[in-house]
Coordinates of C-alpha atoms in Angstrom, one line a residue:
Chain A
M1 CA -52.1 7.4 -15.2
T2 CA -52.1 4.0 -15.9
A3 CA -52.3 1.1 -13.6
Q4 CA -49.2 -1.1 -13.0
L5 CA -49.5 -4.7 -14.7
P6 CA -49.2 -7.3 -12.5
P7 CA -46.4 -9.7 -13.2
F8 CA -46.9 -12.2 -15.4
L9 CA -45.2 -15.6 -15.9
E10 CA -45.6 -17.9 -19.1
V11 CA -43.9 -20.9 -19.9
R12 CA -44.0 -22.6 -23.7
Q13 CA -43.0 -25.7 -25.0
L14 CA -40.9 -26.6 -22.1
R15 CA -39.0 -29.7 -22.2
H16 CA -35.8 -30.7 -20.2
C17 CA -33.7 -33.8 -20.3
Y18 CA -30.6 -35.3 -18.2
S19 CA -27.7 -36.8 -19.6
Q20 CA -27.1 -40.3 -18.5
P21 CA -23.6 -41.7 -17.4
D22 CA -23.9 -44.4 -20.2
G23 CA -24.7 -41.7 -22.9
S24 CA -28.5 -41.9 -23.3
R25 CA -30.6 -38.8 -22.4
V26 CA -33.8 -39.2 -20.0
E27 CA -36.7 -36.7 -20.3
A28 CA -37.3 -35.4 -17.0
L29 CA -39.9 -32.7 -17.4
S30 CA -42.8 -31.7 -20.3
L31 CA -44.7 -29.0 -20.0
D32 CA -46.5 -27.2 -23.2
H33 CA -47.9 -24.0 -21.8
M34 CA -48.3 -22.5 -18.5
S35 CA -49.4 -18.8 -17.5
A36 CA -49.6 -17.2 -14.1
V37 CA -50.6 -13.9 -12.8
G38 CA -49.0 -12.1 -9.7
G39 CA -50.9 -12.7 -6.6
E40 CA -51.8 -16.3 -7.4
A41 CA -50.9 -19.5 -5.6
I42 CA -50.3 -22.7 -7.4
A43 CA -49.8 -26.1 -5.8
L44 CA -47.5 -28.3 -8.1
V45 CA -48.3 -31.9 -7.8
G46 CA -47.2 -35.0 -9.5
P47 CA -45.7 -38.3 -9.0
S48 CA -41.8 -38.7 -8.2
G49 CA -39.9 -38.0 -11.1
S50 CA -42.5 -35.8 -13.0
G51 CA -40.0 -33.1 -12.8
K52 CA -41.3 -31.1 -10.3
T53 CA -37.9 -30.1 -8.7
T54 CA -36.9 -29.6 -12.2
F55 CA -39.5 -27.0 -13.4
L56 CA -38.6 -24.9 -10.0
H57 CA -35.2 -24.9 -10.8
I58 CA -35.7 -23.7 -14.5
L59 CA -38.2 -21.3 -13.4
A60 CA -35.7 -20.1 -10.7
A61 CA -33.2 -20.3 -13.8
L62 CA -30.7 -22.4 -11.8
I63 CA -30.8 -24.6 -14.9
R64 CA -31.8 -23.8 -18.4
P65 CA -33.9 -26.0 -20.2
T66 CA -33.1 -28.0 -23.1
H67 CA -36.2 -26.5 -25.2
G68 CA -38.6 -24.0 -24.7
E69 CA -38.9 -20.4 -23.2
V70 CA -40.1 -18.8 -19.5
L71 CA -41.1 -15.3 -20.1
F72 CA -41.4 -13.1 -17.3
G73 CA -43.6 -9.7 -18.4
G74 CA -42.8 -11.0 -22.1
R75 CA -39.3 -11.0 -21.6
D76 CA -37.2 -14.5 -21.8
I77 CA -35.4 -14.9 -18.0
F78 CA -32.5 -16.6 -19.8
A79 CA -31.7 -13.7 -22.3
P80 CA -29.4 -12.3 -22.2
R81 CA -27.1 -15.4 -21.1
Q82 CA -25.8 -14.0 -17.8
A83 CA -29.4 -13.4 -16.6
G84 CA -30.0 -16.1 -14.6
A85 CA -28.5 -14.8 -11.3
H86 CA -29.7 -11.3 -11.7
W87 CA -33.3 -12.8 -12.0
R88 CA -33.3 -14.7 -8.9
A89 CA -31.5 -12.1 -7.1
M90 CA -33.9 -9.4 -7.9
S91 CA -37.4 -11.7 -9.0
V92 CA -37.1 -14.5 -7.1
G93 CA -37.8 -16.0 -3.6
Y94 CA -36.8 -20.0 -3.2
I95 CA -37.5 -22.3 -0.3
F96 CA -36.0 -25.4 -0.1
Q97 CA -37.1 -28.7 1.4
D98 CA -34.5 -28.9 3.7
M99 CA -34.5 -25.3 4.8
N100 CA -30.8 -24.6 3.6
L101 CA -30.1 -21.7 5.7
L102 CA -26.1 -21.0 5.6
P103 CA -24.6 -22.4 8.5
D104 CA -22.5 -20.0 9.4
F105 CA -24.6 -17.3 9.7
S106 CA -27.4 -16.1 12.6
A107 CA -31.0 -16.1 11.4
I108 CA -30.9 -12.6 10.9
E109 CA -27.6 -12.5 8.9
N110 CA -29.3 -15.2 6.8
L111 CA -31.9 -12.8 6.1
L112 CA -29.5 -9.7 5.7
L113 CA -27.2 -11.4 3.4
A114 CA -30.1 -12.6 1.3
A115 CA -31.1 -8.8 1.0
E116 CA -27.5 -7.5 0.1
I117 CA -27.6 -10.1 -2.6
S118 CA -30.8 -8.7 -4.1
N119 CA -29.3 -5.1 -3.6
V120 CA -31.4 -4.2 -0.6
S121 CA -29.3 -3.0 2.1
G122 CA -29.1 -0.5 5.0
P123 CA -31.6 0.5 7.4
A124 CA -34.3 -0.4 4.9
A125 CA -33.2 -4.1 4.9
T126 CA -32.5 -4.2 8.5
E127 CA -36.3 -2.8 9.4
R128 CA -37.7 -5.6 6.6
A129 CA -35.7 -8.3 8.5
N130 CA -37.0 -7.2 12.1
S131 CA -40.3 -6.8 10.8
L132 CA -40.2 -10.3 9.2
L133 CA -38.5 -12.2 12.3
R134 CA -41.4 -10.2 14.4
R135 CA -44.0 -11.4 12.4
L136 CA -43.0 -15.0 12.2
D137 CA -42.3 -15.2 15.7
L138 CA -38.3 -15.4 15.6
W139 CA -37.4 -12.2 17.0
N140 CA -36.0 -14.1 20.1
Q141 CA -33.8 -16.4 18.2
R142 CA -32.8 -13.7 15.5
G143 CA -29.0 -14.2 16.8
R144 CA -28.8 -17.9 16.9
R145 CA -27.4 -20.1 13.9
P146 CA -29.6 -22.6 12.2
A147 CA -28.3 -25.7 14.0
D148 CA -29.6 -24.0 17.1
L149 CA -32.9 -23.3 15.9
S150 CA -35.7 -26.1 15.6
L151 CA -37.1 -27.3 12.4
G152 CA -40.2 -25.0 12.2
E153 CA -38.1 -22.1 13.2
Q154 CA -35.6 -22.6 10.4
Q155 CA -38.3 -23.1 8.2
R156 CA -39.8 -19.7 9.1
A157 CA -36.5 -18.2 8.7
A158 CA -36.0 -19.6 5.2
V159 CA -39.7 -18.0 4.5
A160 CA -38.5 -14.7 5.8
R161 CA -35.3 -14.9 3.5
A162 CA -37.4 -15.8 0.7
V163 CA -39.7 -12.9 1.1
I164 CA -37.4 -10.0 2.3
H165 CA -36.4 -8.6 -0.7
F166 CA -40.2 -8.3 -2.3
P167 CA -39.7 -11.1 -5.2
S168 CA -42.3 -11.3 -7.8
V169 CA -42.3 -14.8 -7.7
I170 CA -41.8 -17.4 -4.8
L171 CA -41.0 -20.9 -5.7
A172 CA -41.0 -23.4 -2.8
D173 CA -39.9 -27.0 -3.3
E174 CA -41.7 -29.3 -0.9
P175 CA -41.5 -26.4 2.4
T176 CA -43.5 -28.4 4.7
A177 CA -41.8 -31.8 3.9
S178 CA -39.8 -32.1 6.9
L179 CA -42.1 -30.6 9.5
D180 CA -45.0 -31.6 11.9
A181 CA -48.7 -31.0 10.8
E182 CA -48.7 -28.1 13.2
N183 CA -45.7 -26.4 12.0
A184 CA -46.4 -27.1 8.4
G185 CA -49.8 -25.1 8.8
I186 CA -48.2 -22.1 10.3
V187 CA -45.3 -22.1 7.7
M188 CA -48.1 -22.2 4.9
N189 CA -50.3 -19.9 6.6
I190 CA -47.5 -17.2 6.7
L191 CA -46.4 -18.1 3.2
T192 CA -49.7 -17.6 1.7
E193 CA -50.5 -14.4 3.6
L194 CA -47.1 -12.6 2.8
C195 CA -47.8 -13.2 -1.1
A196 CA -51.0 -12.0 -1.0
E197 CA -49.8 -9.3 0.5
S198 CA -47.8 -8.0 -1.9
R199 CA -49.3 -10.0 -5.2
T200 CA -46.5 -11.9 -5.5
L201 CA -47.0 -15.5 -7.5
L202 CA -46.6 -18.6 -5.3
I203 CA -45.8 -21.9 -6.6
V204 CA -45.2 -24.8 -4.3
A205 CA -44.3 -28.1 -5.0
T206 CA -45.9 -30.6 -2.9
H207 CA -47.0 -34.1 -2.3
D208 CA -49.1 -33.2 0.9
E209 CA -52.9 -33.6 0.1
A210 CA -53.7 -31.0 2.8
I211 CA -51.3 -28.5 1.4
K212 CA -52.7 -29.0 -1.9
K213 CA -56.4 -28.5 -0.5
R214 CA -54.8 -25.0 0.4
F215 CA -54.6 -23.9 -3.5
A216 CA -57.5 -22.6 -5.7
R217 CA -55.1 -23.9 -8.4
V218 CA -53.3 -27.1 -8.9
L219 CA -50.8 -27.9 -11.7
Q220 CA -50.4 -31.5 -12.3
L221 CA -47.2 -32.7 -13.9
Q222 CA -46.8 -36.5 -15.3
R223 CA -43.8 -38.4 -15.7
P224 CA -42.6 -38.0 -18.9
R225 CA -41.8 -40.8 -21.5
A226 CA -38.3 -42.1 -22.6
A227 CA -36.3 -39.4 -24.6
E228 CA -36.5 -42.1 -27.3
N229 CA -40.2 -41.4 -27.8
P230 CA -40.3 -37.7 -27.9
E231 CA -44.1 -37.1 -27.8
P232 CA -44.7 -35.3 -24.3
V233 CA -47.5 -36.1 -21.9
L234 CA -49.5 -32.7 -21.9
P235 CA -49.5 -32.4 -18.0
E236 CA -51.2 -28.9 -17.2
K237 CA -54.6 -29.3 -15.1
A238 CA -56.0 -26.7 -13.3
V239 CA -58.6 -27.1 -10.9
Chain B
M1 CA -23.3 -8.7 -4.6
R2 CA -20.7 -6.2 -3.1
F3 CA -17.3 -6.8 -2.4
R4 CA -17.9 -5.8 1.2
T5 CA -20.2 -8.7 1.4
E6 CA -18.1 -11.3 -0.4
T7 CA -15.4 -10.4 2.1
R8 CA -17.7 -10.8 5.0
I9 CA -18.7 -14.5 3.7
S10 CA -15.4 -15.4 3.2
L11 CA -14.3 -14.2 6.5
R12 CA -17.0 -15.9 8.3
H13 CA -16.5 -19.0 6.2
L14 CA -12.6 -19.1 7.4
S15 CA -13.5 -18.1 11.1
S16 CA -16.2 -20.8 11.2
R17 CA -13.6 -23.8 10.7
P18 CA -10.5 -22.7 12.5
F19 CA -8.6 -26.0 12.1
Q20 CA -9.1 -26.3 8.4
T21 CA -7.8 -22.6 8.2
V22 CA -5.1 -23.2 10.5
A23 CA -3.7 -26.3 9.0
A24 CA -3.7 -24.8 5.2
A25 CA -2.1 -21.6 6.5
A26 CA 0.2 -23.6 8.7
V27 CA 1.6 -25.6 5.4
L28 CA 2.4 -22.0 4.0
A29 CA 3.7 -20.6 7.2
L30 CA 6.1 -23.4 7.9
S31 CA 7.6 -23.8 4.6
S32 CA 8.1 -19.8 4.3
A33 CA 9.5 -19.6 7.7
L34 CA 12.3 -22.2 6.7
A35 CA 12.9 -19.9 3.5
V36 CA 13.1 -16.9 5.6
I37 CA 15.3 -18.4 8.3
L38 CA 18.0 -19.7 5.5
F39 CA 17.7 -16.1 4.1
L40 CA 18.2 -14.4 7.2
L41 CA 21.0 -16.4 8.1
T42 CA 22.9 -16.1 4.9
Q43 CA 22.5 -12.2 4.9
G44 CA 23.1 -12.2 8.8
L45 CA 26.6 -14.4 8.0
R46 CA 27.6 -11.9 5.0
D47 CA 26.9 -8.7 7.5
G48 CA 28.6 -10.3 10.3
L49 CA 31.7 -11.0 7.8
I50 CA 31.7 -7.4 6.1
R51 CA 31.2 -5.8 9.6
A52 CA 34.1 -7.9 11.0
A53 CA 36.5 -6.7 8.0
E54 CA 35.0 -3.1 7.8
P55 CA 37.7 -1.4 10.1
F56 CA 40.8 -3.0 8.7
D57 CA 41.5 -1.3 5.5
L58 CA 44.7 -3.6 4.4
I59 CA 46.3 -6.3 6.0
V60 CA 50.0 -7.5 5.5
G61 CA 51.3 -10.8 6.7
A62 CA 53.4 -13.7 6.2
K63 CA 53.2 -15.3 2.6
G64 CA 50.5 -18.1 2.1
S65 CA 46.5 -18.3 1.9
P66 CA 44.8 -14.9 2.1
Y67 CA 41.7 -16.7 3.6
Q68 CA 43.7 -17.8 6.4
L69 CA 45.3 -14.4 6.8
V70 CA 42.0 -12.9 7.0
L71 CA 40.5 -15.8 9.3
N72 CA 43.3 -15.3 11.5
T73 CA 43.7 -11.5 11.8
V74 CA 39.9 -10.3 11.2
M75 CA 37.9 -13.3 12.8
L76 CA 40.7 -14.4 15.2
M77 CA 40.4 -17.8 13.8
D78 CA 42.3 -20.6 12.6
V79 CA 45.9 -20.2 13.4
P80 CA 48.8 -17.7 11.8
I81 CA 50.3 -18.4 8.6
G82 CA 53.8 -17.3 10.3
N83 CA 55.2 -14.2 11.5
I84 CA 57.1 -11.3 9.5
K85 CA 59.8 -9.4 10.8
W86 CA 59.6 -6.5 12.6
S87 CA 61.5 -4.7 9.8
G88 CA 58.5 -5.1 7.8
Y89 CA 56.6 -3.4 10.2
A90 CA 59.0 -0.6 10.4
A91 CA 59.2 -0.1 6.7
L92 CA 55.5 0.0 6.5
S93 CA 55.1 2.7 9.3
G94 CA 57.7 4.8 7.4
D95 CA 55.8 4.6 4.1
V96 CA 54.2 7.8 3.0
R97 CA 51.7 5.7 1.2
A98 CA 50.4 4.4 4.9
D99 CA 48.4 6.8 6.6
F100 CA 49.5 4.7 10.0
S101 CA 50.1 1.0 10.7
V102 CA 49.3 -1.2 13.8
P103 CA 51.4 -4.5 14.6
L104 CA 49.6 -7.3 16.0
A105 CA 50.9 -10.6 17.4
F106 CA 48.8 -13.7 18.2
G107 CA 49.6 -17.0 19.4
D108 CA 48.2 -16.8 23.1
S109 CA 45.0 -17.1 24.5
Y110 CA 43.1 -17.0 28.3
R111 CA 40.8 -19.8 28.6
G112 CA 39.9 -19.7 25.0
Y113 CA 40.2 -15.9 24.7
P114 CA 42.8 -15.0 22.0
V115 CA 45.5 -12.3 23.4
V116 CA 46.2 -9.8 20.7
G117 CA 49.4 -8.1 21.4
V118 CA 48.9 -4.6 19.5
G119 CA 50.3 -1.2 19.2
D120 CA 48.7 1.9 20.2
G121 CA 48.0 2.6 16.7
I122 CA 44.8 0.5 17.2
L123 CA 43.3 3.3 18.8
R124 CA 43.3 5.4 15.6
I125 CA 41.3 3.0 13.5
R126 CA 37.7 4.3 12.5
R127 CA 34.6 2.2 11.7
G128 CA 34.8 2.2 7.8
A129 CA 34.7 5.7 6.2
S130 CA 33.1 7.3 9.3
E131 CA 35.0 9.4 12.2
R132 CA 33.6 7.0 14.9
K133 CA 36.5 5.3 16.6
W134 CA 36.4 1.5 16.0
L135 CA 37.8 0.6 19.4
E136 CA 36.6 2.5 22.7
I137 CA 37.3 2.1 26.4
A138 CA 33.9 1.6 28.4
E139 CA 35.6 1.0 31.6
G140 CA 39.0 1.7 32.9
R141 CA 41.6 2.8 30.7
W142 CA 43.8 1.8 28.1
F143 CA 47.2 -0.2 28.8
G144 CA 50.0 2.1 29.7
D145 CA 52.7 -0.6 30.7
E146 CA 53.9 -4.1 29.7
F147 CA 51.6 -6.7 31.3
E148 CA 48.5 -4.6 31.5
A149 CA 45.3 -5.7 29.6
V150 CA 42.4 -4.1 28.1
L151 CA 39.3 -7.0 27.9
G152 CA 37.2 -7.2 24.8
A153 CA 33.2 -6.4 25.8
R154 CA 32.4 -10.3 25.5
A155 CA 35.7 -11.7 27.1
A156 CA 34.9 -9.4 29.9
A157 CA 31.3 -10.5 30.2
E158 CA 32.2 -14.2 29.8
S159 CA 35.4 -14.6 31.6
K160 CA 34.1 -13.0 34.5
L161 CA 37.5 -11.1 35.1
R162 CA 37.2 -7.5 36.2
I163 CA 39.3 -4.5 36.5
G164 CA 42.1 -5.1 38.8
D165 CA 42.1 -8.7 38.5
S166 CA 45.2 -10.8 37.5
F167 CA 45.5 -13.6 35.0
R168 CA 48.3 -15.7 33.1
T169 CA 48.1 -16.6 29.6
S170 CA 48.6 -19.7 27.7
H171 CA 50.7 -20.5 24.8
G172 CA 48.4 -21.1 21.7
V173 CA 45.1 -22.7 23.1
V174 CA 46.6 -25.3 25.5
L175 CA 45.5 -24.4 29.1
E176 CA 48.4 -26.2 30.7
D177 CA 51.1 -24.4 28.8
E178 CA 50.9 -21.1 31.1
H179 CA 53.2 -18.3 30.8
E180 CA 54.8 -17.2 34.0
A181 CA 54.0 -13.3 33.7
L182 CA 50.8 -12.1 35.2
F183 CA 48.6 -9.6 33.1
K184 CA 46.6 -7.1 35.1
V185 CA 43.2 -6.3 33.9
V186 CA 43.2 -2.6 33.4
G187 CA 40.2 -1.7 31.3
I188 CA 37.2 -3.1 29.4
A189 CA 36.9 -2.0 25.9
A190 CA 33.3 -1.2 24.4
R191 CA 31.6 -3.3 22.0
V192 CA 32.8 -3.5 18.3
F193 CA 30.0 -6.0 17.1
G194 CA 32.9 -8.4 15.6
P195 CA 35.3 -11.0 16.6
Y196 CA 37.4 -8.6 18.6
D197 CA 34.6 -8.4 21.4
R198 CA 36.4 -12.0 22.3
A199 CA 39.8 -10.6 22.3
I200 CA 42.1 -9.7 25.2
F201 CA 44.3 -6.4 23.8
V202 CA 47.9 -6.5 25.5
N203 CA 51.0 -4.3 24.7
I204 CA 52.7 -6.1 21.9
G205 CA 56.0 -5.9 24.1
S206 CA 54.4 -8.1 26.6
I207 CA 54.1 -10.7 23.9
W208 CA 57.6 -10.7 23.0
K209 CA 58.8 -10.8 26.8
N210 CA 56.4 -13.5 27.4
H211 CA 57.9 -15.6 24.6
A212 CA 61.4 -14.2 25.4
H213 CA 62.1 -17.2 28.0
G214 CA 65.0 -14.8 29.9
D215 CA 66.4 -13.7 26.5
N216 CA 65.9 -10.2 27.5
N217 CA 67.4 -9.2 23.8
H218 CA 64.1 -11.0 22.3
S219 CA 61.7 -8.3 24.2
D220 CA 63.0 -5.5 22.0
G221 CA 64.9 -4.8 18.8
E222 CA 65.1 -5.8 15.4
D223 CA 64.6 -9.5 16.1
N224 CA 61.3 -9.4 17.4
E225 CA 58.3 -10.6 14.9
V226 CA 54.9 -9.6 14.4
T227 CA 51.8 -11.7 13.0
A228 CA 50.3 -9.1 10.8
V229 CA 49.8 -5.4 10.4
L230 CA 47.1 -3.5 10.2
V231 CA 47.8 -0.9 7.7
R232 CA 45.7 2.7 6.9
P233 CA 46.4 3.8 3.3
A234 CA 46.9 7.5 3.0
S235 CA 44.6 7.4 0.1
Y236 CA 42.8 4.9 -2.3
P237 CA 45.6 5.2 -5.0
D238 CA 48.3 4.6 -2.3
A239 CA 46.3 1.3 -1.2
Y240 CA 46.8 -0.2 -4.8
S241 CA 50.1 0.7 -5.0
L242 CA 51.1 -0.9 -1.5
A243 CA 49.1 -3.7 -3.0
V244 CA 51.4 -3.6 -6.3
S245 CA 54.4 -3.3 -4.4
F246 CA 53.4 -6.7 -2.2
Q247 CA 52.9 -8.6 -5.5
S248 CA 56.6 -9.2 -5.9
D249 CA 57.6 -9.7 -2.2
A250 CA 58.7 -13.3 -1.6
E251 CA 57.7 -13.2 2.2
K252 CA 55.2 -10.9 2.9
Q253 CA 51.4 -10.7 1.1
L254 CA 49.1 -8.0 1.2
V255 CA 45.4 -8.4 1.2
F256 CA 42.1 -6.4 1.1
P257 CA 40.4 -8.1 4.0
A258 CA 36.8 -6.9 2.8
Q259 CA 37.6 -8.3 -0.6
T260 CA 38.8 -11.5 0.7
A261 CA 36.1 -11.9 3.0
S262 CA 33.4 -11.3 0.3
R263 CA 35.5 -14.2 -1.5
L264 CA 35.6 -16.3 1.6
F265 CA 31.5 -16.0 2.0
S266 CA 31.2 -16.8 -2.0
L267 CA 32.9 -19.8 -1.5
V268 CA 31.0 -21.0 1.5
S269 CA 27.1 -19.6 -0.1
G270 CA 27.8 -22.5 -2.7
G271 CA 26.2 -24.8 0.1
E272 CA 23.9 -22.0 0.9
R273 CA 23.0 -22.0 -2.9
F274 CA 22.1 -26.0 -2.8
M275 CA 20.3 -25.2 0.4
S276 CA 18.3 -22.7 -1.4
V277 CA 17.5 -24.6 -4.2
I278 CA 15.6 -27.2 -1.4
V279 CA 14.1 -24.6 0.6
Y280 CA 12.4 -23.0 -2.4
S281 CA 11.4 -26.5 -3.9
V282 CA 10.1 -27.1 -0.4
A283 CA 8.3 -23.5 -0.8
V284 CA 6.6 -24.6 -4.1
C285 CA 5.7 -27.9 -2.8
S286 CA 3.9 -26.0 0.1
I287 CA 2.1 -23.6 -2.3
F288 CA 0.6 -26.7 -4.1
T289 CA -0.2 -28.5 -0.6
T290 CA -2.2 -25.3 0.4
L291 CA -4.0 -25.0 -2.4
L292 CA -5.1 -28.6 -2.6
V293 CA -6.2 -27.9 1.1
L294 CA -8.1 -24.9 -0.3
Y295 CA -9.6 -26.9 -2.8
W296 CA -10.8 -29.6 -0.5
S297 CA -12.1 -27.0 1.9
N298 CA -14.1 -25.3 -1.0
R299 CA -15.5 -28.6 -2.3
D300 CA -16.9 -28.9 1.5
R301 CA -18.5 -25.6 1.0
R302 CA -20.2 -26.5 -2.5
R303 CA -23.9 -26.8 -1.1
E304 CA -23.2 -23.4 0.4
K305 CA -22.1 -21.7 -2.3
A306 CA -24.7 -23.7 -4.3
L307 CA -27.3 -21.9 -1.8
L308 CA -25.9 -18.6 -2.5
G309 CA -26.1 -19.0 -6.2
A310 CA -29.6 -20.0 -5.6
L311 CA -30.2 -16.9 -3.5
G312 CA -29.0 -14.8 -6.8
A313 CA -25.2 -14.5 -6.3
S314 CA -23.5 -14.5 -9.5
R315 CA -20.7 -17.0 -10.6
G316 CA -18.0 -14.1 -10.4
A317 CA -19.3 -13.4 -6.8
L318 CA -18.7 -16.9 -5.8
A319 CA -15.6 -17.2 -7.5
A320 CA -14.6 -13.8 -5.6
I321 CA -15.7 -15.8 -2.2
S322 CA -13.8 -18.8 -3.2
W323 CA -10.6 -16.3 -4.0
L324 CA -10.8 -14.4 -0.9
E325 CA -10.8 -17.7 1.5
G326 CA -7.7 -18.8 -0.4
T327 CA -5.9 -15.2 -0.4
F328 CA -6.8 -14.8 3.3
T329 CA -5.7 -18.2 4.2
L330 CA -2.5 -17.7 2.4
A331 CA -2.1 -14.0 3.8
I332 CA -2.1 -15.6 7.3
G333 CA 0.4 -18.5 6.0
A334 CA 2.6 -15.9 4.7
L335 CA 2.4 -13.4 7.6
A336 CA 2.8 -16.6 10.3
G337 CA 5.7 -17.4 8.0
E338 CA 7.6 -14.2 8.3
A339 CA 7.4 -13.7 12.1
L340 CA 8.1 -17.3 12.6
G341 CA 11.0 -16.8 10.3
R342 CA 12.4 -14.1 12.2
T343 CA 11.6 -15.8 15.4
G344 CA 13.4 -18.9 14.3
A345 CA 16.4 -16.5 12.9
Y346 CA 16.8 -15.0 16.3
A347 CA 16.6 -17.9 18.3
A348 CA 19.3 -19.4 15.8
F349 CA 21.6 -16.4 16.1
R350 CA 21.1 -16.4 19.8
F351 CA 22.5 -19.9 19.7
L352 CA 25.0 -19.3 17.3
G353 CA 26.0 -16.3 18.8
G354 CA 28.0 -18.3 21.5
S355 CA 29.7 -20.8 18.9
T356 CA 31.1 -18.5 16.4
A357 CA 33.6 -15.7 16.2
I358 CA 31.5 -13.6 13.9
D359 CA 29.0 -10.9 15.4
I360 CA 25.9 -12.2 13.3
S361 CA 22.5 -10.6 14.0
V362 CA 19.1 -10.7 12.4
P363 CA 19.2 -7.7 9.7
M364 CA 16.3 -5.4 9.8
T365 CA 16.1 -4.8 6.1
F366 CA 13.2 -7.1 5.8
K367 CA 14.2 -8.0 2.0
E368 CA 13.4 -11.5 3.1
A369 CA 9.9 -11.0 3.1
T370 CA 10.2 -10.6 -0.3
V371 CA 9.9 -14.9 0.2
P372 CA 6.4 -15.2 1.7
A373 CA 5.1 -12.3 -0.1
V374 CA 6.0 -14.1 -3.5
M375 CA 4.4 -17.5 -1.9
F376 CA 1.8 -15.3 -1.1
M377 CA 1.0 -14.0 -4.8
A378 CA 1.7 -17.2 -6.7
G379 CA -0.6 -18.9 -3.7
S380 CA -3.2 -16.4 -4.4
L381 CA -2.7 -16.6 -8.5
G382 CA -3.5 -20.2 -7.7
A383 CA -6.4 -19.9 -5.7
F384 CA -7.7 -17.3 -8.5
V385 CA -7.5 -19.7 -11.0
M386 CA -9.3 -22.7 -8.9
A387 CA -11.9 -20.5 -8.1
L388 CA -12.6 -19.6 -12.0
A389 CA -12.2 -23.1 -12.5
E390 CA -14.7 -24.3 -9.7
K391 CA -18.1 -25.3 -10.2
T392 CA -20.4 -23.5 -7.7
G393 CA -24.0 -22.7 -7.5
D394 CA -25.1 -25.7 -9.9
A395 CA -28.6 -26.9 -9.6
A396 CA -27.0 -30.9 -9.3
S397 CA -26.0 -29.5 -5.8
L398 CA -29.1 -28.0 -4.9
K399 CA -30.9 -31.0 -5.7
R400 CA -28.9 -33.2 -3.2
M401 CA -29.7 -30.4 -0.6

């Protein structure tokens, strides 16, 4: 009997350019190499415009990079061409800066809907949602819509939604930016606990030094040079 | 994502924005209701004309416009073309090609209700090919003597005359020009669902006497005249044989009332066709307007759809959600249009029922439902194309979140 290999994420020669309205192209991200294993927690830092959000979007297969590869378990997440949505549904949990819960659905419905999209449904999904809501102290708020929840509650619900389908990778884009220090601490504690328990790879983009200090590994991105000068800045820096 | 989940999301989106949903559905509902009303009115009018002409196989009257003869004899509208001699009726009643014939005399009225002088043969008329009698007594009895009258169902209800009451008729429709003789109500007819519900039936001899002005010889004999003769042919070939023999008649004409009514409807429906073009143009515009409202509504939901995409919903699933939202909205509009159209048609018929001679009622065929159904299908197809073309789930939308 062989032990199951942990999820393995690898990024090679990643470049991404955006087209400007005047036709020129601006390089938004440049990263030569990065690899991570399941259960790792990585802080993604860098100045504004260094491509933190772009990098997370590429990892979530929301955008296809101009150049380079993203491999998960040795397989390109963009191949075949329509694989992006499946990759997100089955393997990625995404947490946005502004929560972005679906406004027309209650807290528990937001969780169950995410589970259904990931093909987790029925009693197992309900049990998992109830357990997460209790653990995140949202049980009494489960029937409320996002507009009736506090910012802290909304972000906790977003964390629960991101982990409900046991993803391999959690990508969090400034998840505590709109929270006070106390709530930010609560959210980060829960997030790191949940990822450690299930050996999920956690990548958190942040500007917050206090959050950054929580991570054993920090990936530093730097603002790429103009596209006319194709020489990329090598940004990875493990701490 | 399962279809059930996509349906649930679509329905929740719609119920969360009731004003937008209702506004989009209302545009379609109003225009399809207009088309449904026009369709039902046309159908009701056509059915009413055919129903009114149904009991009368052949009509013989004075030479002139066949439309006027049918309008006068079948619809009890317009004025008689002229009279034909009693001998004309006598010849028909003795003709072996006629099963029976009924003389009719028009010209008098009571408070706007036409007084129709008839022979007893009118009670033999059947409703179309059925064995059901066309004219039956609901209350009282059929007239026996002269100056006895039987009221049509609507004439009885509206004139407030009761059995045993007496009344005087007027010449033509002029109320002041009353005849001296008093008529006595002896019976009330059951509804015939046609213009004759407004009629007052009297013995044709009473009409002659009323117009005799003291000349007793005028009340019977060969000098009397009738306005028209209803003829029940012995067979179909006999009907055509009679028609052929009247073609060379210089004073009289024979018409097939159902055929003439149908031609009359075709003349009237020229205007109806023009209205149809307008109504269907409005319907097409309303489909585009509804799709435009849906388009803006979908734009409003781009963030939510982008979020669903970020959660893993495929482009197909997102397109399905957009299409379902459109389809549900269009379905609500189409169903509301059908209901509104039928209600409107009922109201219109109720309103028109009081002012027309033809008994028009809302047909129960539901053929008119094809109008909102086609509008729904065309709109749904448009929503499908729009959903496919929609840009959802793109990272640009997420960046703005």
